[in-house]
GROMACS .gro file of C-alpha atoms in nm:
model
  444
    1UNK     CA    1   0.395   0.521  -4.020
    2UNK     CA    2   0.785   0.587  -4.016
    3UNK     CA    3   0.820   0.673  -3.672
    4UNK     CA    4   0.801   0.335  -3.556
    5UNK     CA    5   1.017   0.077  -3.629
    6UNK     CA    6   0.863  -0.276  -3.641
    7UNK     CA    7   1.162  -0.450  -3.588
    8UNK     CA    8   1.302  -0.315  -3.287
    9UNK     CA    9   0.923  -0.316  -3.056
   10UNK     CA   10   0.983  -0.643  -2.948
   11UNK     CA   11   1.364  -0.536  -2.781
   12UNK     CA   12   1.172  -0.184  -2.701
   13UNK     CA   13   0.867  -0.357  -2.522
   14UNK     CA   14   1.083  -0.598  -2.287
   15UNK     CA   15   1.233  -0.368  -2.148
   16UNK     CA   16   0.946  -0.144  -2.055
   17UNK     CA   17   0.893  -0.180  -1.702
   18UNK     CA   18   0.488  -0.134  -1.784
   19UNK     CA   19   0.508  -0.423  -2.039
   20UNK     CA   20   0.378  -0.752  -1.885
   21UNK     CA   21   0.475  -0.972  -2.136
   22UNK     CA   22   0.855  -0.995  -2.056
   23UNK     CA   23   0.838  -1.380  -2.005
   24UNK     CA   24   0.713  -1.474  -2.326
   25UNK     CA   25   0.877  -1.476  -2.651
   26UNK     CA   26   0.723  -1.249  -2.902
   27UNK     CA   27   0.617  -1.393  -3.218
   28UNK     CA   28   0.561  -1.048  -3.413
   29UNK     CA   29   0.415  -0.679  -3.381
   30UNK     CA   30   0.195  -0.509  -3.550
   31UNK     CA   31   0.017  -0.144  -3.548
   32UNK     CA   32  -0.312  -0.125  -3.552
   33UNK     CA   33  -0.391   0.212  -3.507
   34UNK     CA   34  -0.154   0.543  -3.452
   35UNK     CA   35  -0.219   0.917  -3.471
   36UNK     CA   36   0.051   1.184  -3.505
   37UNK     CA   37   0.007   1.431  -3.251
   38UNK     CA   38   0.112   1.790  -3.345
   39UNK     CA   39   0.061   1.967  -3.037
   40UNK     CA   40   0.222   2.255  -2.942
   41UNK     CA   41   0.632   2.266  -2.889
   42UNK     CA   42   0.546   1.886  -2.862
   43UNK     CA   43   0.572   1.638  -3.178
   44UNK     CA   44   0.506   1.266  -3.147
   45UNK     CA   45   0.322   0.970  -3.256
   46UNK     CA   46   0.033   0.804  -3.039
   47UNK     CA   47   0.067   0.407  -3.134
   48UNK     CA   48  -0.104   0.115  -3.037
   49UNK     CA   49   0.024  -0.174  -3.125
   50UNK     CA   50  -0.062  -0.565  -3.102
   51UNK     CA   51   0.160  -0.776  -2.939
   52UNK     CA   52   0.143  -1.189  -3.048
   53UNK     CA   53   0.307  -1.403  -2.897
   54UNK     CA   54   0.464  -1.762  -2.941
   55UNK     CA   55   0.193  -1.961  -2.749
   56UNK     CA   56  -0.099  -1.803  -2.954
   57UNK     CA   57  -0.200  -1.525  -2.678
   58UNK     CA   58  -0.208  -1.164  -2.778
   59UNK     CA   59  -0.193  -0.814  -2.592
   60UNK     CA   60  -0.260  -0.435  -2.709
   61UNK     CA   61  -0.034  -0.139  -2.599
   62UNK     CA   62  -0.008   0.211  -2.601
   63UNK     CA   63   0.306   0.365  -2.712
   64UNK     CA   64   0.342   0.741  -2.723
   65UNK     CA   65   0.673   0.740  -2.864
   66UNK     CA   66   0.958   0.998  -3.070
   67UNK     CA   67   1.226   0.878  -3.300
   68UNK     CA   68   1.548   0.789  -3.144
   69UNK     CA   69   1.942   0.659  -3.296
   70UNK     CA   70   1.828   0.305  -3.145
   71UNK     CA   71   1.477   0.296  -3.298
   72UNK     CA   72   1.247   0.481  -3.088
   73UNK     CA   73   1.183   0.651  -2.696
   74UNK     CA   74   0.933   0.693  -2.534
   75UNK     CA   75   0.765   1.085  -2.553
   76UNK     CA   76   0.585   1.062  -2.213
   77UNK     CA   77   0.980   1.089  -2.095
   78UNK     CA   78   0.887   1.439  -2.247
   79UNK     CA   79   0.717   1.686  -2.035
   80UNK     CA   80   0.591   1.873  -2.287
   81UNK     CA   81   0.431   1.589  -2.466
   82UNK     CA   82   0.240   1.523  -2.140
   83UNK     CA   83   0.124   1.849  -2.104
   84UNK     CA   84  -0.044   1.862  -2.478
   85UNK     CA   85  -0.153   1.524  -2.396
   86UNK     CA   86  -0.326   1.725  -2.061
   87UNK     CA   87  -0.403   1.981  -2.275
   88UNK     CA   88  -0.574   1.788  -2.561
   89UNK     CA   89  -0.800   1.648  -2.230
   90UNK     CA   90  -0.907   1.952  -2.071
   91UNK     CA   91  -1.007   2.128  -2.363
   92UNK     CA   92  -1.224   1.836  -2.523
   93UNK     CA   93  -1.015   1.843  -2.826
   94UNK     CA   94  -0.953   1.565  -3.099
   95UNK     CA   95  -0.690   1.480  -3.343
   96UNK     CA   96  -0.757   1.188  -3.641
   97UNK     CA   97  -0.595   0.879  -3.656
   98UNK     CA   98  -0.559   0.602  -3.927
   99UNK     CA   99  -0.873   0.499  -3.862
  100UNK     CA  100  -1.050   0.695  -3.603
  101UNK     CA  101  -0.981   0.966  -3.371
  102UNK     CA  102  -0.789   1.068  -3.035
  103UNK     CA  103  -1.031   1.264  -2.835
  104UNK     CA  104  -1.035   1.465  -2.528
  105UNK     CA  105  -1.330   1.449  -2.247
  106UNK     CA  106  -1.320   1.686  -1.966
  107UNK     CA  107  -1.613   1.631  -1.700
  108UNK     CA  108  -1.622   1.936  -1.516
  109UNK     CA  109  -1.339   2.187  -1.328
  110UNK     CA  110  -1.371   2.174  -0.923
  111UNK     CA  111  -1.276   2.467  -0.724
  112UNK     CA  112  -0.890   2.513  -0.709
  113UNK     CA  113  -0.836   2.375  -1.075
  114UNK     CA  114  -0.946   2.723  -1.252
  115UNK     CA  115  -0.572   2.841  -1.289
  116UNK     CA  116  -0.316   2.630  -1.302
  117UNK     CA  117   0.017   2.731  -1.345
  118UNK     CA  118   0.156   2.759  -1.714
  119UNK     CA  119   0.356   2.586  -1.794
  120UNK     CA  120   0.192   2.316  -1.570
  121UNK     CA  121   0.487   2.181  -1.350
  122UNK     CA  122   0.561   1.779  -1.417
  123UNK     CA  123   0.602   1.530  -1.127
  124UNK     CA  124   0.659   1.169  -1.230
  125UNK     CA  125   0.526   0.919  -0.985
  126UNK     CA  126   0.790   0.602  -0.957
  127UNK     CA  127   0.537   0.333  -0.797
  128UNK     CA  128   0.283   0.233  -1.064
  129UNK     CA  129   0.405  -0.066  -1.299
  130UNK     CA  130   0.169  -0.123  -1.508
  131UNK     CA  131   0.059   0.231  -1.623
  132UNK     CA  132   0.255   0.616  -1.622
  133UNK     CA  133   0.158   0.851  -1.382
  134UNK     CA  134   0.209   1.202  -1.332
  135UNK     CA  135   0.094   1.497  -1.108
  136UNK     CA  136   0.036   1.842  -1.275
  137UNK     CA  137   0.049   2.120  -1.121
  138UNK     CA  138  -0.017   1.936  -0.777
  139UNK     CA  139  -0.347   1.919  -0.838
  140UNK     CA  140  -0.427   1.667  -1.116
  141UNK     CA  141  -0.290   1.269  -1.167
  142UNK     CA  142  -0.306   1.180  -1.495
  143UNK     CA  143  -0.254   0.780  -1.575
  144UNK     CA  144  -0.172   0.715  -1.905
  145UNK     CA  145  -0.289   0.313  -1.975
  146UNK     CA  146  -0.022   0.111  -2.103
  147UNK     CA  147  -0.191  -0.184  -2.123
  148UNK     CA  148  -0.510  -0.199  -2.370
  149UNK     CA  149  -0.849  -0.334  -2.347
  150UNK     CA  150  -1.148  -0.334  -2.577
  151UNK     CA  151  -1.493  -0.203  -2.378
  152UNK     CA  152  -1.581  -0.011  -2.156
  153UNK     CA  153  -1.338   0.100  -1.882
  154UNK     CA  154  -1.445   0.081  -1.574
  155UNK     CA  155  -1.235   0.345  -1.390
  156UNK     CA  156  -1.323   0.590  -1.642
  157UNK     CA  157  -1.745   0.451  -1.643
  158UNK     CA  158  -1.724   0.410  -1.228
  159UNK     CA  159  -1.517   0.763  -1.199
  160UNK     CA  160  -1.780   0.943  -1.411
  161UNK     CA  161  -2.114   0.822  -1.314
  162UNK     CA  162  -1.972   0.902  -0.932
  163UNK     CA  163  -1.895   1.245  -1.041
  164UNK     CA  164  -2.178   1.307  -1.250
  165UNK     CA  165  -2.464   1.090  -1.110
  166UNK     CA  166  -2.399   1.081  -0.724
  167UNK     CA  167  -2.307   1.312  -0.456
  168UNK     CA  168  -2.045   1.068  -0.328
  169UNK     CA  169  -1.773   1.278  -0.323
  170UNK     CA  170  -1.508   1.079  -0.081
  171UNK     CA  171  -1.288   0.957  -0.405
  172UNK     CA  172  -1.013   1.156  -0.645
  173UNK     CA  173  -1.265   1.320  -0.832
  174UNK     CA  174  -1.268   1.219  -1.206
  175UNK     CA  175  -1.195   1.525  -1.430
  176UNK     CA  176  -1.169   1.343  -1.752
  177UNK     CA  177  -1.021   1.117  -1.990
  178UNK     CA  178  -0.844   1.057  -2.343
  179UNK     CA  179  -1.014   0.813  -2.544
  180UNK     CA  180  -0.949   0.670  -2.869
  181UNK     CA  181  -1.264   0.607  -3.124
  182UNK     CA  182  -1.292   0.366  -3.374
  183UNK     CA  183  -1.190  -0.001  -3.446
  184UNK     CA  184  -0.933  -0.006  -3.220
  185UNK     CA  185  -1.107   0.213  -2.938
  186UNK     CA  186  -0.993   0.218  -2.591
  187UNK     CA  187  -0.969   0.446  -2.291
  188UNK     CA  188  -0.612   0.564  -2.310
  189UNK     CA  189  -0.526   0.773  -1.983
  190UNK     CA  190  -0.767   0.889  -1.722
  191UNK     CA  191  -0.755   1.265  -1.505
  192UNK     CA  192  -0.812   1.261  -1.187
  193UNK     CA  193  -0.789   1.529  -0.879
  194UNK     CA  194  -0.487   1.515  -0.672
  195UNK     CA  195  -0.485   1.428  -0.342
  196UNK     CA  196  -0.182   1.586  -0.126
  197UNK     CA  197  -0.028   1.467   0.160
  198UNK     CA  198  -0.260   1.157   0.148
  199UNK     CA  199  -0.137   0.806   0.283
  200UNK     CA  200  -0.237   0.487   0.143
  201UNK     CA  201  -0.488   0.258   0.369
  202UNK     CA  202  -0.229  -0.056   0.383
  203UNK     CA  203   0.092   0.178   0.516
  204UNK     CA  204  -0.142   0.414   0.765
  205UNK     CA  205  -0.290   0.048   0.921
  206UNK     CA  206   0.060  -0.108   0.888
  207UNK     CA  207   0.164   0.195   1.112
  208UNK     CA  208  -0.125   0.186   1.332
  209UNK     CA  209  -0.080  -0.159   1.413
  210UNK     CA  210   0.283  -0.120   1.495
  211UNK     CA  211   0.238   0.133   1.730
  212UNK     CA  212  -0.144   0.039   1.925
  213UNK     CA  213  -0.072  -0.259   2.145
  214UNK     CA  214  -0.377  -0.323   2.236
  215UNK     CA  215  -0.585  -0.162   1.958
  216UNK     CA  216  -0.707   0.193   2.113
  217UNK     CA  217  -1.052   0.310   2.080
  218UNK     CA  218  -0.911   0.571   1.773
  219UNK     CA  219  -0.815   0.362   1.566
  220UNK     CA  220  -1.117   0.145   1.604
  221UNK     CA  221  -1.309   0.434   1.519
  222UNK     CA  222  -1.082   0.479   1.264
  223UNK     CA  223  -1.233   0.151   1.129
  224UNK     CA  224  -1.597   0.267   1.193
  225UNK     CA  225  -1.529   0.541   0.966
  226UNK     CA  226  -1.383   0.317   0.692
  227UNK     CA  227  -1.681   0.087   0.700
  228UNK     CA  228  -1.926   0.360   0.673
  229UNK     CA  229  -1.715   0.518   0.384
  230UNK     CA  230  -1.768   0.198   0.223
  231UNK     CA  231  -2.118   0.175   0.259
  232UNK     CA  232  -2.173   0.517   0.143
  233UNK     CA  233  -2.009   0.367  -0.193
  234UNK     CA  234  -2.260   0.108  -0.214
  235UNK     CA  235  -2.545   0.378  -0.133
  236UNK     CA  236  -2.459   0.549  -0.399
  237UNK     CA  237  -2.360   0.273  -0.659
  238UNK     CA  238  -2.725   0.170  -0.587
  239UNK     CA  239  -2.899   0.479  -0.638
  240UNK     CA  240  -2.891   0.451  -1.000
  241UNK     CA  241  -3.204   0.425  -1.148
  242UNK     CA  242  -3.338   0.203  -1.402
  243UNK     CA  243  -3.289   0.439  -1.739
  244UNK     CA  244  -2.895   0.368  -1.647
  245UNK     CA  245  -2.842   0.013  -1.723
  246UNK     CA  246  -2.492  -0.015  -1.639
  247UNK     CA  247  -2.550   0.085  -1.305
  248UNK     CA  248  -2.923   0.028  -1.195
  249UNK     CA  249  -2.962  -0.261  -0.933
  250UNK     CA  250  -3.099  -0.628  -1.047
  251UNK     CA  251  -3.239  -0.845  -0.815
  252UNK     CA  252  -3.059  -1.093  -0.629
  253UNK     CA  253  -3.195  -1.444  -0.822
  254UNK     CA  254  -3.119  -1.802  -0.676
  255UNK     CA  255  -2.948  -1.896  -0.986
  256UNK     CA  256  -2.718  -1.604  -0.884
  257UNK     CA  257  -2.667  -1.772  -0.533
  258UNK     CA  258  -2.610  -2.098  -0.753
  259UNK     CA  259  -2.379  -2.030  -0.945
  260UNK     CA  260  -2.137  -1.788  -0.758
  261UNK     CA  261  -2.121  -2.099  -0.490
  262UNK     CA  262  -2.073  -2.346  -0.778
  263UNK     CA  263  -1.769  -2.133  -0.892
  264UNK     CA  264  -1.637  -2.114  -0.526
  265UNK     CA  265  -1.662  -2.503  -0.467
  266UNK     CA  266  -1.481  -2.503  -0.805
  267UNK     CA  267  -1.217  -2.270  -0.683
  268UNK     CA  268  -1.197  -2.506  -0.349
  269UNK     CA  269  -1.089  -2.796  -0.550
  270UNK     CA  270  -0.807  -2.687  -0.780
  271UNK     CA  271  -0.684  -2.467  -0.449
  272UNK     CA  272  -0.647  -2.825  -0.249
  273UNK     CA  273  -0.536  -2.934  -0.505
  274UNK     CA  274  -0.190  -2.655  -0.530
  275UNK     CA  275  -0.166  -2.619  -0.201
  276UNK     CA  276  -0.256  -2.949  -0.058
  277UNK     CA  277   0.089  -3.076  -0.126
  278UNK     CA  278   0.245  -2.796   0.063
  279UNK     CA  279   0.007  -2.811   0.320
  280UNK     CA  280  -0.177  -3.123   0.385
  281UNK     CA  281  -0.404  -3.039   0.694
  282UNK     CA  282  -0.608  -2.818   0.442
  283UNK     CA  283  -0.709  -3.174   0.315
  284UNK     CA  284  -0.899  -3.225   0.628
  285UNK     CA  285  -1.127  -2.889   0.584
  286UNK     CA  286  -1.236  -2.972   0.308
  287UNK     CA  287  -1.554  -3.119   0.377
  288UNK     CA  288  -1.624  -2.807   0.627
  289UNK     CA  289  -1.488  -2.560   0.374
  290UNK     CA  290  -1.752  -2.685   0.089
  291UNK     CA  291  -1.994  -2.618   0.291
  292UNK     CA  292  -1.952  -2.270   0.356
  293UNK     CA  293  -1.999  -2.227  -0.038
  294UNK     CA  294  -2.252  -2.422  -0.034
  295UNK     CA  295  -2.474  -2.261   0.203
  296UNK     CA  296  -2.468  -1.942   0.013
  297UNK     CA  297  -2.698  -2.175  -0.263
  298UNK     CA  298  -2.904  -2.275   0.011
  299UNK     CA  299  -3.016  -1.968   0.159
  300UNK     CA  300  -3.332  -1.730   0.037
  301UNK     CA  301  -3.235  -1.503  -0.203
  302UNK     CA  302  -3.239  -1.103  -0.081
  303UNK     CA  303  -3.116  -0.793  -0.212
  304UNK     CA  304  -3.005  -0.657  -0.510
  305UNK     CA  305  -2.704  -0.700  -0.705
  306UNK     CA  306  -2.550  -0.372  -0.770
  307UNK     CA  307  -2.199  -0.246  -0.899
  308UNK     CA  308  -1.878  -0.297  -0.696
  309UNK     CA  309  -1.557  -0.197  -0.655
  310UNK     CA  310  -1.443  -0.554  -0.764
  311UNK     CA  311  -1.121  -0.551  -0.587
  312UNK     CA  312  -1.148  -0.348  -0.236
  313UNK     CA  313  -0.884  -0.400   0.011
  314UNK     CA  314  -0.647  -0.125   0.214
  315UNK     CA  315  -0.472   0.000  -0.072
  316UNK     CA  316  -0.737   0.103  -0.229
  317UNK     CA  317  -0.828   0.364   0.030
  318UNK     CA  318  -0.634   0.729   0.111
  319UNK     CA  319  -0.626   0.852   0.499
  320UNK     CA  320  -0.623   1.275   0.428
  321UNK     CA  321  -0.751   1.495   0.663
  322UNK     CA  322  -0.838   1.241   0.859
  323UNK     CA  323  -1.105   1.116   0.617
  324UNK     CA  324  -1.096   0.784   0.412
  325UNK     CA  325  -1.135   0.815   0.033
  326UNK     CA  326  -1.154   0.516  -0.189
  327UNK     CA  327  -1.019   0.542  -0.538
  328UNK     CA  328  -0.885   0.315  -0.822
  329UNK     CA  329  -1.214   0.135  -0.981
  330UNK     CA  330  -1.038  -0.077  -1.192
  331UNK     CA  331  -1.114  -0.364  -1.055
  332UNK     CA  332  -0.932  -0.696  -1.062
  333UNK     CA  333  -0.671  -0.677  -1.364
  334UNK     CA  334  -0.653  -1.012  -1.428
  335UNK     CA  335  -1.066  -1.016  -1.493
  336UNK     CA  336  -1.166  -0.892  -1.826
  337UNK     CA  337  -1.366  -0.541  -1.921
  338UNK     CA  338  -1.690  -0.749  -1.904
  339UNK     CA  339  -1.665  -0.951  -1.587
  340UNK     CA  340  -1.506  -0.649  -1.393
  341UNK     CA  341  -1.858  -0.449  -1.456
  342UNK     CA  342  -2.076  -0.733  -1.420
  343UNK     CA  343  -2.267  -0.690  -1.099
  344UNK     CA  344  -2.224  -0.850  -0.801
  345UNK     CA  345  -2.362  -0.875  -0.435
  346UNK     CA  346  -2.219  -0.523  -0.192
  347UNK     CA  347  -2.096  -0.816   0.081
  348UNK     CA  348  -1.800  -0.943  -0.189
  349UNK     CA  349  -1.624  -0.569  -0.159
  350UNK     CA  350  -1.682  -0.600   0.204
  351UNK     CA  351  -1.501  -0.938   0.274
  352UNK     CA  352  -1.201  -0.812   0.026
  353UNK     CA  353  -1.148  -0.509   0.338
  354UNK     CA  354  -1.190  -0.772   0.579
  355UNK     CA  355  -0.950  -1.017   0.444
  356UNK     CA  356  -0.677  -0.722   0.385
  357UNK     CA  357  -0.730  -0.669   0.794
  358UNK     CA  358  -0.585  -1.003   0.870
  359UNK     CA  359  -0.286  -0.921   0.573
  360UNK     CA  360  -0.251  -0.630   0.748
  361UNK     CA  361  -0.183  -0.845   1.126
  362UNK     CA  362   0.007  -1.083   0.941
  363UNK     CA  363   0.270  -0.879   0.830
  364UNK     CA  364   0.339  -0.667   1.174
  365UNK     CA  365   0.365  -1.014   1.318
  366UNK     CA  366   0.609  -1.155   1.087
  367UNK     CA  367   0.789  -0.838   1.154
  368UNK     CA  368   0.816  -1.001   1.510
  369UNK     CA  369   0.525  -0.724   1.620
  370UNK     CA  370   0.253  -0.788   1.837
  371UNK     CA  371   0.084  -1.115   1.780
  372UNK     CA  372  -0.225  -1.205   1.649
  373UNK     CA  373  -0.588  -1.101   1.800
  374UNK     CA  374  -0.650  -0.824   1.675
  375UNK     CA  375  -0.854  -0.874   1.312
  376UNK     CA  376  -1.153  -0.950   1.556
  377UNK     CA  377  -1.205  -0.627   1.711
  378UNK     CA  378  -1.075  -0.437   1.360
  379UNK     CA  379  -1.358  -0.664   1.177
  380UNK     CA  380  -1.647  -0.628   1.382
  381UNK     CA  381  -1.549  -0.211   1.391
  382UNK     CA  382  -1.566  -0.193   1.039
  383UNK     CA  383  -1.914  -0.405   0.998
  384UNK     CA  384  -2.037  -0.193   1.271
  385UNK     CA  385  -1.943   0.139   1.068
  386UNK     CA  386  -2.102  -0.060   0.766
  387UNK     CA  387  -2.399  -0.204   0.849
  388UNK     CA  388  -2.496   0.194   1.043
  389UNK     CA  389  -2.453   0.342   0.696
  390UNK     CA  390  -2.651   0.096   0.532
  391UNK     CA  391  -2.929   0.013   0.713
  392UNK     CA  392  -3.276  -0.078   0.553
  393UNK     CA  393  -3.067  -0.080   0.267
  394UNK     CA  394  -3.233  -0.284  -0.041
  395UNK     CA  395  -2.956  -0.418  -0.182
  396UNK     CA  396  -2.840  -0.609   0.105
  397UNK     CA  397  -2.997  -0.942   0.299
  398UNK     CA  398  -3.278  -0.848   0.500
  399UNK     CA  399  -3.185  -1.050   0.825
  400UNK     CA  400  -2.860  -1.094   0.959
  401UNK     CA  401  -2.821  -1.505   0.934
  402UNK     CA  402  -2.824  -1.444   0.562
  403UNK     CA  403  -2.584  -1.172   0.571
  404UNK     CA  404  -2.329  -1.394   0.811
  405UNK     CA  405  -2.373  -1.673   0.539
  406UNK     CA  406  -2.318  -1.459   0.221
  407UNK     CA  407  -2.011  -1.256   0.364
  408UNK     CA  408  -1.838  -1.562   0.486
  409UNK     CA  409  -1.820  -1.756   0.174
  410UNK     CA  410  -1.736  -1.433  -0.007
  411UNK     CA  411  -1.416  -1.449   0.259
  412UNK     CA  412  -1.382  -1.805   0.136
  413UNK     CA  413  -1.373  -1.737  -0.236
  414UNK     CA  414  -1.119  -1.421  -0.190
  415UNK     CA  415  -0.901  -1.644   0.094
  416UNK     CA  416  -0.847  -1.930  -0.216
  417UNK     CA  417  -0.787  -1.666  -0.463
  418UNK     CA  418  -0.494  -1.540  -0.205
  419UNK     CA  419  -0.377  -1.896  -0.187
  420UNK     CA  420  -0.307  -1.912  -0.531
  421UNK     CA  421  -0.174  -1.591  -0.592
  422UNK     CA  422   0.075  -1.655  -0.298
  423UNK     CA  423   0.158  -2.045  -0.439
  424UNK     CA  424   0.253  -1.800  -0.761
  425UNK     CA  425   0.420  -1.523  -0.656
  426UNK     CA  426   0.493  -1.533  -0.274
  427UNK     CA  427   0.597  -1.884  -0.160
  428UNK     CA  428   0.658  -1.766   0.182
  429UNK     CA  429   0.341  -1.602   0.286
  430UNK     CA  430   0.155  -1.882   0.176
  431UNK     CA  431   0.032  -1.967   0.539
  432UNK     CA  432  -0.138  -1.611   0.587
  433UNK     CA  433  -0.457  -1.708   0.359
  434UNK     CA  434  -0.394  -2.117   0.454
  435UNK     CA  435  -0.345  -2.037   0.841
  436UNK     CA  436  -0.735  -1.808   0.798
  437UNK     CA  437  -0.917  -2.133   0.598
  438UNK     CA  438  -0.781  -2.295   0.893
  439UNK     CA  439  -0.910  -2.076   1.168
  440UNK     CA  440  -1.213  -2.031   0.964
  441UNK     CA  441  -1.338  -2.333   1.015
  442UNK     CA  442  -1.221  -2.376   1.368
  443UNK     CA  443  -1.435  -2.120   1.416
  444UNK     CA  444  -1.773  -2.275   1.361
   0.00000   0.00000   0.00000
């Protein structure tokens, strides 16, 4: 392939804002599949490339790119390469590669996306960093994955089988997706519907919380409304039946209850263990704090386990038209394909929302807003909405004592994985997740 120059990725890739490998010296690149895509007034190669690095570890990308004086640039800078990339999409076409082919997949066209207008105008969205998106036409978001992975993708797999299997219909409707078949196959970008005028769920609480002092009855039905929008989620993630593997419902076993509190008492220790130092009156929780993982082993196992969102929290959800929509089924990016699909109990998406309440509380109040007292009433709102829209339901414990013990050490396994991530990356909000295990088990 001449279009790409081997020797100048590496400088090309750092500075990338998508690449996530910045920190780590490159040991060498190497393509291992591209395509060149002929497409209209648009001309351009389609790479992906394999990234190894010094310490062994290695990383696919996608890299749409044009010849340039200082090696190459990137053609999604390009708007007509994204709209034959679009194009390519919606009309189910494919083009060959070196050793498979690009190919198009469009689901199905909602009302309003019959005629769009041609050419299809371009908006570049400036707040994702780890993919490229753009709105076309103000109607349609197309991401464009940067970042590889082998498997299945699980916004593309979660985005269809709601489309196509469900009548949940409060999420960006999935309108297809570019895939690339063969050795090297991966999801490459994903269509969505757009959403206009919609806010995300972190800023609209952020600004709710700023402004209620006390909390008013709206916004706590506000919360009602989100919890039932969740449930309806796991309603229809559960009505899969059993000729869909990926998505049917298992039953809950108590090697399942073993094990996920066997991985939360592990996560326990080697949290005390980075944070301790900081914060040594977590040392005297621990005892308590084990056993709130350990009582999800003891309890009788009931419900199912069904698919999850795998990483809910307030920006994950849209306020438009004064509905909540939940969107972005990635789930957790550091988790692999595989573990992001496996599973899971419904009550481990629902204390991911809760824990983003008290986030959401914490920052107002280190804003020098109101203080804290408020996660309470915005908790038991959102159960409320939650358990209404999923009552009887089979996938869930059948009596409440089992529910309060399953949701509260899924609280404590998300709570330590906030600990760590804020040891990492945000030193100084540290005591949001370590002032909760505290009041946690004050609680009690």
């Amino acid at each position: 392939m001449t279009t790409l120059d081997l020797t100048k990725l590496p400088d090309y890739l750092k500075h990338q804002r998508w690449f996530s490998g910045k920190a780590w010296p490159i040991k060498h690149v190497s393509v291992v599949d591209h395509a060149a895509m002929e497409l209209g007034a648009c001309s351009f190669t389609l790479g992906v490339v394999e990234v190894v690095y010094e310490l062994g570890k290695t990383e696919r990308y996608l890299l749409p790119v044009k010849p340039a004086p200082e090696g190459v640039r990137d053609a999604l800078e390009d708007d007509e390469c994204l709209r034959a990339l679009f194009r390519l999409i919606r009309e189910g076409a494919s083009v060959g590669s070196a050793s498979g082919r690009v190919t198009g997949e469009w689901i199905h066209t909602p009302e309003g996306l019959q005629a769009l207008p041609s050419p299809v105008t371009v908006r570049r969205l400036m707040v994702e960093q780890s993919n490229t998106s753009v709105v076309l036409g103000e109607k349609v978001i197309l991401k464009i994955i940067r970042k590889l992975e082998a498997g299945v993708n699980p916004e593309h797999e979660v985005g269809r089988f709601l489309a196509t299997k469900t009548s949940f219909r409060a999420t960006p409707t999935l309108l297809g997706a570019l895939h690339l078949e063969g050795p090297a196959g991966a999801t490459l970008a994903v269509a969505h519907r757009f959403v206009p005028d919609a806010t995300d769920g972190w800023k609209y609480t952020l600004d709710r919380l700023r402004q209620e002092r006390p909390l008013g009855e709206r916004f706590l039905g506000e919360m009602r409304d989100l919890g039932q929008r969740v449930g309806e989620l796991h309603n229809a993630f559960a009505s899969a039946t059993p000729d869909d593997p990926a998505f049917a419902p298992e039953p809950l076993l108590q090697e399942d209850l073993q094990r996920w509190s066997a991985s939360i008492v592990g996560e326990l220790g080697v949290t005390l263990a980075d944070a301790g130092r900081l914060h040594a009156d977590l040392e005297g929780r621990r005892e308590a704090l084990i056993g709130y993982a350990k009582r999800l082993a003891q309890v009788a196992p009931s419900g199912q386990k069904i698919r999850i969102h795998g990483d809910l929290h307030l920006g994950q959800v849209l306020r438009a038209n004064n509905q909540w929509l939940i969107f972005d089924f990635e789930g957790e990016p550091a988790r692999s394909f595989t573990a992001r699909r496996e599973k899971y109990s419904a009550l481990r998406d629902v204390a991911g929302m809760i824990r983003s309440f008290d986030y959401a509380e914490a920052t107002v109040a280190l804003e020098g807003g109101e203080p804290r007292g408020r996660v309470g009433p915005t908790r038991d709102a959102f159960l409320e909405g939650y358990r209404k829209a999923t009552k009887g339901a089979p996938y869930l414990p059948a009596d409440g004592a089992t529910f309060d013990v399953m949701l509260r050490a899924f609280e404590l396994e998300k709570l330590l994985y906030e600990v760590r991530y804020e040891l990492q990356n945000r030193p100084d909000w540290v005591r949001i997740p370590v002032e909760a295990l505290l009041r946690m088990e004050e609680s009690k």
